CSV table of C-alpha atoms and ligand atoms in Angstrom, one decimal:
chain,number,residue,atom,x,y,z
A,1,MET,CA,-70.4,65.4,37.9
A,2,GLU,CA,-67.2,63.6,38.8
A,3,THR,CA,-65.7,62.0,35.6
A,4,LYS,CA,-63.9,58.8,36.6
A,5,LYS,CA,-60.7,57.6,34.7
A,6,PHE,CA,-60.6,53.9,33.9
A,7,THR,CA,-57.8,51.8,32.4
A,8,THR,CA,-58.5,48.7,30.3
A,9,SER,CA,-57.9,46.3,33.2
A,10,PRO,CA,-60.7,43.7,33.8
A,11,SER,CA,-61.8,45.4,37.1
A,12,ASP,CA,-61.9,48.9,35.5
A,13,LEU,CA,-63.9,47.7,32.5
A,14,GLN,CA,-66.3,46.0,34.9
A,15,ALA,CA,-66.8,49.2,36.8
A,16,ALA,CA,-67.2,51.2,33.5
A,17,ALA,CA,-69.8,48.6,32.3
A,18,GLN,CA,-71.7,48.9,35.5
A,19,LEU,CA,-72.0,52.7,35.0
A,20,ILE,CA,-73.4,52.0,31.5
A,21,GLN,CA,-75.9,49.5,33.0
A,22,GLN,CA,-76.9,52.3,35.5
A,23,GLY,CA,-77.8,54.6,32.5
A,24,GLN,CA,-74.6,56.7,32.7
A,25,VAL,CA,-72.4,57.9,29.8
A,26,VAL,CA,-68.8,56.4,29.5
A,27,ALA,CA,-66.3,57.4,26.8
A,28,PHE,CA,-64.6,54.4,25.2
A,29,PRO,CA,-61.8,53.8,22.8
A,30,THR,CA,-62.2,52.4,19.3
A,31,GLU,CA,-59.5,52.0,16.5
A,32,THR,CA,-60.9,55.1,14.8
A,33,VAL,CA,-61.7,57.8,17.4
A,34,TYR,CA,-63.0,57.7,21.0
A,35,GLY,CA,-66.8,57.3,21.3
A,36,LEU,CA,-69.4,58.3,23.9
A,37,GLY,CA,-71.1,55.1,25.2
A,38,ALA,CA,-74.5,54.7,26.7
A,39,ASN,CA,-77.1,51.9,26.7
A,40,ALA,CA,-78.7,52.2,23.2
A,41,LEU,CA,-82.0,50.7,24.5
A,42,ASP,CA,-82.4,53.3,27.4
A,43,GLU,CA,-83.8,56.6,26.1
A,44,THR,CA,-82.8,58.5,29.3
A,45,ALA,CA,-79.2,57.3,28.8
A,46,VAL,CA,-79.2,58.2,25.1
A,47,GLN,CA,-80.6,61.7,25.9
A,48,LYS,CA,-77.5,62.3,28.2
A,49,VAL,CA,-75.2,61.6,25.2
A,50,PHE,CA,-77.0,64.4,23.2
A,51,THR,CA,-76.7,66.7,26.2
A,52,ALA,CA,-73.0,66.0,26.8
A,53,LYS,CA,-72.1,66.5,23.1
A,54,GLY,CA,-74.4,69.4,22.5
A,55,ARG,CA,-75.6,67.5,19.5
A,56,PRO,CA,-78.7,68.5,17.5
A,57,ALA,CA,-81.5,66.0,18.1
A,58,ASP,CA,-82.0,65.2,14.3
A,59,ASN,CA,-78.4,63.9,14.0
A,60,PRO,CA,-78.7,60.2,14.6
A,61,LEU,CA,-76.2,58.0,16.6
A,62,ILE,CA,-74.3,55.0,15.7
A,63,ILE,CA,-75.1,51.8,17.6
A,64,THR,CA,-72.0,49.9,18.6
A,65,VAL,CA,-72.1,46.2,19.1
A,66,ASP,CA,-69.8,43.3,20.0
A,67,GLN,CA,-71.6,40.7,18.0
A,68,ILE,CA,-73.7,40.5,14.8
A,69,ASP,CA,-76.6,38.9,16.7
A,70,GLN,CA,-77.2,42.3,18.5
A,71,VAL,CA,-77.7,43.9,15.0
A,72,ALA,CA,-80.1,41.1,14.0
A,73,ASP,CA,-82.3,41.8,17.1
A,74,LEU,CA,-82.8,45.4,15.9
A,75,ALA,CA,-82.5,45.6,12.1
A,76,LEU,CA,-83.0,43.7,8.9
A,77,ILE,CA,-79.7,42.1,7.7
A,78,SER,CA,-79.7,41.6,3.9
A,79,PRO,CA,-77.2,39.2,2.3
A,80,THR,CA,-75.3,42.2,1.1
A,81,ALA,CA,-75.1,43.5,4.7
A,82,ARG,CA,-74.0,40.1,5.9
A,83,GLN,CA,-71.2,40.0,3.4
A,84,LEU,CA,-69.8,43.3,4.5
A,85,MET,CA,-70.0,42.4,8.2
A,86,ASN,CA,-68.2,39.1,7.5
A,87,GLN,CA,-65.5,40.9,5.5
A,88,PHE,CA,-64.9,44.1,7.4
A,89,TRP,CA,-66.0,43.5,11.0
A,90,PRO,CA,-64.5,44.0,13.4
A,91,GLY,CA,-63.3,47.2,11.7
A,92,SER,CA,-63.8,50.8,10.6
A,93,LEU,CA,-67.1,50.3,8.7
A,94,THR,CA,-70.5,51.6,9.8
A,95,ILE,CA,-73.4,50.0,8.1
A,96,ILE,CA,-76.8,51.7,7.8
A,97,LEU,CA,-79.7,49.2,7.7
A,98,PRO,CA,-83.5,49.4,7.8
A,99,ILE,CA,-84.6,48.8,11.4
A,100,GLN,CA,-87.4,46.5,12.6
A,101,THR,CA,-90.4,48.6,13.5
A,102,GLY,CA,-90.4,49.9,17.0
A,103,LYS,CA,-87.1,48.2,17.9
A,104,VAL,CA,-84.9,51.3,18.0
A,105,SER,CA,-85.8,54.6,19.8
A,106,PRO,CA,-86.4,57.5,17.4
A,107,LEU,CA,-84.0,59.4,19.7
A,108,VAL,CA,-81.2,57.2,18.4
A,109,THR,CA,-82.3,57.2,14.7
A,110,GLY,CA,-83.2,60.9,14.6
A,111,GLY,CA,-86.7,59.7,13.6
A,112,LEU,CA,-85.5,57.8,10.5
A,113,ASP,CA,-86.5,54.2,9.8
A,114,THR,CA,-82.8,53.2,9.5
A,115,ALA,CA,-80.0,52.9,12.0
A,116,ALA,CA,-76.2,52.8,11.8
A,117,PHE,CA,-74.3,49.9,13.2
A,118,ARG,CA,-70.6,49.2,13.9
A,119,LEU,CA,-68.5,46.5,15.5
A,120,PRO,CA,-65.2,48.2,16.3
A,121,ASP,CA,-61.7,46.6,16.2
A,122,ASN,CA,-60.8,47.4,19.7
A,123,GLN,CA,-60.6,44.8,22.4
A,124,ALA,CA,-61.6,47.1,25.3
A,125,ALA,CA,-64.6,48.5,23.5
A,126,ARG,CA,-65.9,45.1,22.7
A,127,GLU,CA,-65.3,43.8,26.3
A,128,LEU,CA,-67.1,46.9,27.7
A,129,ILE,CA,-70.1,46.1,25.5
A,130,ARG,CA,-70.0,42.5,26.4
A,131,LEU,CA,-69.9,43.3,30.1
A,132,ALA,CA,-72.6,45.9,29.9
A,133,GLY,CA,-74.8,43.3,28.1
A,134,THR,CA,-76.3,45.8,25.7
A,135,PRO,CA,-75.5,47.5,22.5
A,136,ILE,CA,-74.3,51.1,23.2
A,137,VAL,CA,-74.6,54.2,21.2
A,138,GLY,CA,-71.2,55.5,20.1
A,139,PRO,CA,-71.0,58.9,18.5
A,140,SER,CA,-67.5,60.5,18.6
A,141,ALA,CA,-66.7,61.7,22.1
A,142,ASN,CA,-66.1,65.4,21.1
A,143,THR,CA,-68.2,68.4,21.7
A,144,SER,CA,-70.4,68.8,18.6
A,145,GLY,CA,-68.5,70.7,15.9
A,146,LYS,CA,-65.0,70.0,17.3
A,147,PRO,CA,-62.5,67.6,15.9
A,148,SER,CA,-63.1,64.0,17.0
A,149,PRO,CA,-60.9,62.8,20.0
A,150,THR,CA,-58.0,60.5,19.3
A,151,THR,CA,-56.7,60.4,22.9
A,152,ALA,CA,-58.4,60.1,26.3
A,153,ALA,CA,-56.9,63.6,27.0
A,154,HIS,CA,-58.9,65.0,24.1
A,155,VAL,CA,-62.1,63.5,25.6
A,156,TRP,CA,-61.2,64.8,29.0
A,157,HIS,CA,-60.8,68.3,27.5
A,158,ASP,CA,-64.3,68.3,26.0
A,159,MET,CA,-66.2,66.0,28.5
A,160,GLU,CA,-64.8,66.5,32.0
A,161,GLY,CA,-67.6,67.0,34.4
A,162,LYS,CA,-70.2,66.1,31.8
A,163,ILE,CA,-70.0,62.3,31.7
A,164,ALA,CA,-69.5,59.5,34.3
A,165,GLY,CA,-66.2,58.1,33.0
A,166,ILE,CA,-63.5,57.6,30.4
A,167,VAL,CA,-61.8,54.3,29.5
A,168,ASP,CA,-58.2,55.2,28.4
A,169,ASP,CA,-56.6,52.9,25.9
A,170,GLY,CA,-54.0,55.3,24.6
A,171,PRO,CA,-54.0,57.0,21.2
A,172,THR,CA,-56.3,55.5,18.5
A,173,THR,CA,-54.6,53.9,15.5
A,174,VAL,CA,-56.7,55.0,12.5
A,175,GLY,CA,-57.4,58.5,13.7
A,176,VAL,CA,-60.4,59.4,11.4
A,177,GLU,CA,-64.0,58.2,11.8
A,178,SER,CA,-65.3,55.0,10.2
A,179,THR,CA,-66.5,54.7,6.7
A,180,VAL,CA,-70.3,55.0,6.6
A,181,ILE,CA,-72.1,52.9,4.0
A,182,ASP,CA,-75.9,53.1,3.5
A,183,LEU,CA,-77.5,49.8,2.5
A,184,SER,CA,-81.0,50.9,3.0
A,185,VAL,CA,-81.1,52.4,-0.5
A,186,SER,CA,-81.2,50.6,-3.9
A,187,GLN,CA,-77.5,51.1,-4.6
A,188,PRO,CA,-74.9,50.9,-1.7
A,189,THR,CA,-73.8,54.5,-1.0
A,190,ILE,CA,-70.9,55.8,1.0
A,191,LEU,CA,-72.0,58.7,3.2
A,192,ARG,CA,-68.6,59.2,4.9
A,193,THR,CA,-65.2,58.2,3.8
A,194,GLY,CA,-62.8,56.4,6.1
A,195,ALA,CA,-60.2,53.6,6.3
A,196,VAL,CA,-62.4,51.2,4.3
A,197,THR,CA,-62.4,52.5,0.8
A,198,GLN,CA,-64.9,52.6,-2.1
A,199,GLU,CA,-62.6,50.3,-4.1
A,200,GLU,CA,-62.6,47.7,-1.3
A,201,LEU,CA,-66.4,47.9,-0.8
A,202,SER,CA,-67.1,47.6,-4.6
A,203,GLN,CA,-64.8,44.6,-4.8
A,204,ALA,CA,-66.4,42.9,-1.8
A,205,LEU,CA,-69.9,43.3,-3.2
A,206,ASN,CA,-68.9,42.8,-6.8
A,207,GLN,CA,-71.0,45.9,-7.8
A,208,SER,CA,-70.3,49.6,-8.0
A,209,VAL,CA,-70.7,51.6,-4.8
A,210,ILE,CA,-71.7,55.2,-5.0
A,211,ASP,CA,-69.5,57.7,-3.1
A,212,ALA,CA,-72.0,60.5,-2.1
A,213,THR,CA,-69.1,62.5,-0.6
A,214,SER,CA,-67.3,63.1,-3.9
A,215,THR,CA,-67.7,66.6,-5.2
A,216,ARG,CA,-69.6,65.4,-8.3
A,217,ALA,CA,-72.2,63.5,-6.3
A,218,LEU,CA,-72.7,66.5,-4.0
A,219,ALA,CA,-73.2,68.8,-7.0
A,220,ASP,CA,-75.8,66.5,-8.4
A,221,ASN,CA,-77.8,66.3,-5.2
A,222,GLN,CA,-77.6,69.3,-2.9
A,223,THR,CA,-79.5,67.8,0.0
A,224,PRO,CA,-77.0,65.8,2.2
A,225,LYS,CA,-78.0,62.2,2.7
A,226,ALA,CA,-76.3,61.7,6.0
A,227,PRO,CA,-78.0,64.0,8.5
A,228,GLY,CA,-74.6,64.8,10.0
A,229,MET,CA,-73.3,66.2,6.7
A,230,LYS,CA,-75.3,69.4,7.0
A,231,TYR,CA,-73.5,70.5,10.2
A,232,ARG,CA,-70.2,72.2,10.4
A,233,HIS,CA,-67.7,69.6,11.5
A,234,TYR,CA,-64.2,69.0,12.7
A,235,ALA,CA,-63.7,72.7,13.0
A,236,PRO,CA,-61.2,74.3,15.4
A,237,ASP,CA,-61.9,77.9,16.4
A,238,LYS,CA,-58.7,79.1,14.7
A,239,PRO,CA,-58.7,79.5,10.9
A,240,VAL,CA,-57.4,76.4,9.0
A,241,VAL,CA,-56.0,76.6,5.5
A,242,MET,CA,-55.1,73.6,3.3
A,243,PHE,CA,-52.0,73.7,1.1
A,244,ASP,CA,-50.9,71.6,-1.8
A,245,PRO,CA,-47.4,70.0,-1.4
A,246,LEU,CA,-46.5,71.6,-4.8
A,247,ASP,CA,-46.9,75.1,-3.3
A,248,ILE,CA,-44.5,74.5,-0.4
A,249,ALA,CA,-41.9,77.1,-1.5
A,250,GLU,CA,-44.6,79.8,-1.9
A,251,LEU,CA,-46.1,78.9,1.4
A,252,LYS,CA,-42.8,79.4,3.1
A,253,LEU,CA,-42.6,83.0,1.8
A,254,ALA,CA,-46.2,83.7,2.8
A,255,LEU,CA,-46.0,82.5,6.5
A,256,LYS,CA,-46.3,85.0,9.3
A,257,PRO,CA,-44.5,84.3,12.6
A,258,ALA,CA,-47.7,83.2,14.4
A,259,ASP,CA,-48.7,80.8,11.6
A,260,VAL,CA,-48.2,77.1,12.2
A,261,VAL,CA,-47.8,74.2,9.8
A,262,LEU,CA,-49.0,70.6,9.9
A,263,ALA,CA,-47.2,68.5,7.2
A,264,LEU,CA,-45.5,65.2,6.5
A,265,GLU,CA,-42.1,64.8,8.1
A,266,ASP,CA,-40.3,65.0,4.8
A,267,ASP,CA,-42.1,68.1,3.7
A,268,LEU,CA,-41.4,69.8,7.0
A,269,ASN,CA,-37.7,69.1,6.4
A,270,ILE,CA,-38.0,70.7,2.9
A,271,LEU,CA,-39.8,73.7,4.4
A,272,ALA,CA,-37.1,74.1,7.1
A,273,LEU,CA,-38.9,76.6,9.3
A,274,PRO,CA,-36.7,77.6,12.2
A,275,GLY,CA,-38.7,79.5,14.8
A,276,GLN,CA,-42.0,78.4,13.3
A,277,GLN,CA,-44.2,76.0,15.2
A,278,THR,CA,-44.9,72.8,13.3
A,279,TRP,CA,-46.6,69.5,13.9
A,280,SER,CA,-45.4,66.4,12.0
A,281,LEU,CA,-48.0,64.3,10.3
A,282,GLY,CA,-45.4,61.5,10.3
A,283,LEU,CA,-43.9,59.6,7.4
A,284,SER,CA,-46.9,58.4,5.5
A,285,MET,CA,-50.6,58.9,4.8
A,286,MET,CA,-51.3,56.3,7.5
A,287,ASN,CA,-49.5,58.4,10.1
A,288,ALA,CA,-51.1,61.6,8.8
A,289,SER,CA,-54.7,60.5,9.4
A,290,GLU,CA,-53.7,59.4,12.9
A,291,GLN,CA,-52.2,62.8,13.6
A,292,LEU,CA,-54.6,65.2,12.0
A,293,PHE,CA,-57.1,65.8,14.8
A,294,ALA,CA,-54.4,65.8,17.5
A,295,GLY,CA,-52.5,68.5,15.6
A,296,LEU,CA,-55.6,70.7,15.1
A,297,ARG,CA,-56.6,70.4,18.7
A,298,TYR,CA,-53.0,71.2,19.9
A,299,PHE,CA,-52.7,74.4,18.0
A,300,ASP,CA,-56.4,75.4,18.6
A,301,ASP,CA,-55.6,75.6,22.3
A,302,ARG,CA,-52.5,77.8,21.9
A,303,ALA,CA,-53.2,81.5,22.4
A,304,ASN,CA,-50.3,82.7,20.3
A,305,VAL,CA,-51.3,80.8,17.1
A,306,GLN,CA,-52.9,82.6,14.2
A,307,THR,CA,-53.5,80.4,11.2
A,308,ILE,CA,-53.1,76.6,11.0
A,309,TYR,CA,-51.8,75.5,7.6
A,310,VAL,CA,-52.3,71.8,6.8
A,311,GLU,CA,-50.8,69.8,3.9
A,312,ARG,CA,-53.2,67.9,1.7
A,313,MET,CA,-52.7,64.2,0.9
A,314,PRO,CA,-53.0,62.4,-2.4
A,315,GLU,CA,-56.6,61.5,-3.2
A,316,ILE,CA,-56.2,57.8,-2.7
A,317,GLY,CA,-57.1,55.3,0.0
A,318,LEU,CA,-57.0,56.9,3.5
A,319,GLY,CA,-55.8,60.1,1.9
A,320,ARG,CA,-59.4,60.7,0.7
A,321,ALA,CA,-60.7,60.5,4.2
A,322,PHE,CA,-57.9,62.7,5.4
A,323,ASN,CA,-58.6,65.4,2.8
A,324,ASN,CA,-62.4,65.2,3.5
A,325,ARG,CA,-61.9,65.9,7.2
A,326,LEU,CA,-59.3,68.6,6.4
A,327,SER,CA,-61.5,70.5,3.9
A,328,LYS,CA,-64.3,70.5,6.5
A,329,ALA,CA,-62.0,71.9,9.2
A,330,ALA,CA,-60.7,74.5,6.7
A,331,GLY,CA,-64.2,75.4,5.4
A,332,ASN,CA,-62.7,74.6,2.0
A,333,GLN,CA,-60.0,77.3,2.2
A,334,LEU,CA,-57.0,76.5,0.1
A,335,PHE,CA,-53.6,78.4,0.0
A,336,ILE,CA,-53.3,79.9,-3.5
A,337,PRO,CA,-49.8,81.2,-4.2
A,338,LYS,CA,-49.5,84.8,-5.5
A,339,GLU,CA,-48.8,84.9,-9.2
A,340,GLY,CA,-45.5,86.2,-10.6
B,1,TXA,O1,-65.6,55.8,13.8
B,1,TXA,C1,-66.7,56.1,14.2
B,1,TXA,O2,-67.7,55.8,13.5
B,1,TXA,C2,-66.9,56.8,15.6
B,1,TXA,C3,-66.5,55.7,16.6
B,1,TXA,C4,-66.6,56.3,18.0
B,1,TXA,O3,-67.2,54.6,16.5
B,1,TXA,N1,-68.2,57.2,15.7
B,1,TXA,C5,-68.7,58.3,15.0
B,1,TXA,O4,-70.0,58.6,15.3
B,1,TXA,O5,-68.1,58.9,14.3
B,1,TXA,P1,-70.7,60.0,14.9
B,1,TXA,O6,-72.1,59.9,15.6
B,1,TXA,O7,-69.9,61.1,15.4
B,1,TXA,O8,-70.9,59.9,13.4
B,1,TXA,C6,-71.9,59.1,12.8
B,1,TXA,C7,-72.4,59.6,11.5
B,1,TXA,C8,-73.1,60.9,11.7
B,1,TXA,O9,-72.7,61.8,10.6
B,1,TXA,C9,-74.5,60.6,11.5
B,1,TXA,O10,-75.3,61.6,10.9
B,1,TXA,C10,-74.5,59.4,10.6
B,1,TXA,O11,-73.3,58.7,11.0
B,1,TXA,N2,-75.6,58.5,10.8
B,1,TXA,C11,-76.0,57.8,11.9
B,1,TXA,N3,-77.1,57.1,11.8
B,1,TXA,C12,-77.5,57.4,10.5
B,1,TXA,C13,-78.7,57.0,9.7
B,1,TXA,N4,-79.6,56.2,10.2
B,1,TXA,N5,-78.7,57.4,8.4
B,1,TXA,C14,-77.7,58.2,7.9
B,1,TXA,N6,-76.7,58.6,8.6
B,1,TXA,C15,-76.6,58.2,9.9
B,2,MG,MG1,-68.8,62.8,15.2
């Protein structure tokens, strides 16, 4: 299949929307990562998304909308849900709601009686949905198990020949996937960390919100609540190892010539590694989440690279989402300095 490249010009978005109406798959930008769009109400189109990603059928898809009314047509919107939509949409929050019986294909929900909804903060994405005239499914546009794509080039790398088109809106700004909150259970529960934090959500709802991704919550309940949690995620082929900024001096001594380092600009300067390949995570935690997947993908495609070392961020705000994606990519491997 020929994969067409689209800009965000009105005529290109029109052409991309037409492909979606025809039941084709088109990758689209959001502020978090690129998604794979297809008519959420067309089972044949949805099936093509699973095929292109190589995604297991029991891992449900997010439904992406450009207005809250489209959610009301398919699901039950509680006052709590309404509150979160008003406060955080458009934005990096995905909300899981009970669906109206028979309104959403089990292909989309993975057979659950709930579905995940998101209204992204990206003009081109919303215009595409508006022009297509239908909600679209929007899983991240990577091959299943690979880091999510934060540029159209990443999407091209994984999806060329497998989908009908890609809308290019440059690099995404957030860089990690949206926060997922489950409102179908008695107490609101975060299933995936992202730019919208537990503190912000608790404050908005004036009640405590459970974070099911925290290590304590996972230990209490071994069965993952988000179907996607049980799959290996965000994993490059090369080994990834996390390191703590406090261990920088020891790391420097341990590095082999073919090892590479992803770290904040200031810490790369402290490390001073002439001859070593490095990738700057920028000046702050905000830049770091934007750069993580791009850095992992860059080195994963380089034949001469051995191990990818990545700096951990402080466990606050977006740093929690960064560390969560990083520890998945690293399979939890942490650099431990040798004693003595
Ligand atoms: O930022 C994002 O959310 C991106 C952009 C493209 O919008 N999309 C994205 O979709 O990350 P995806 O499919 O890669 O991740 C959605 C996650 C998966 O882990 C899935 O298992 C979970 O949400 N999910 C979807 N529907 C669910 C449901 N009904 N109940 C529990 N988890 C659900
Ligand atoms: Mg994904």
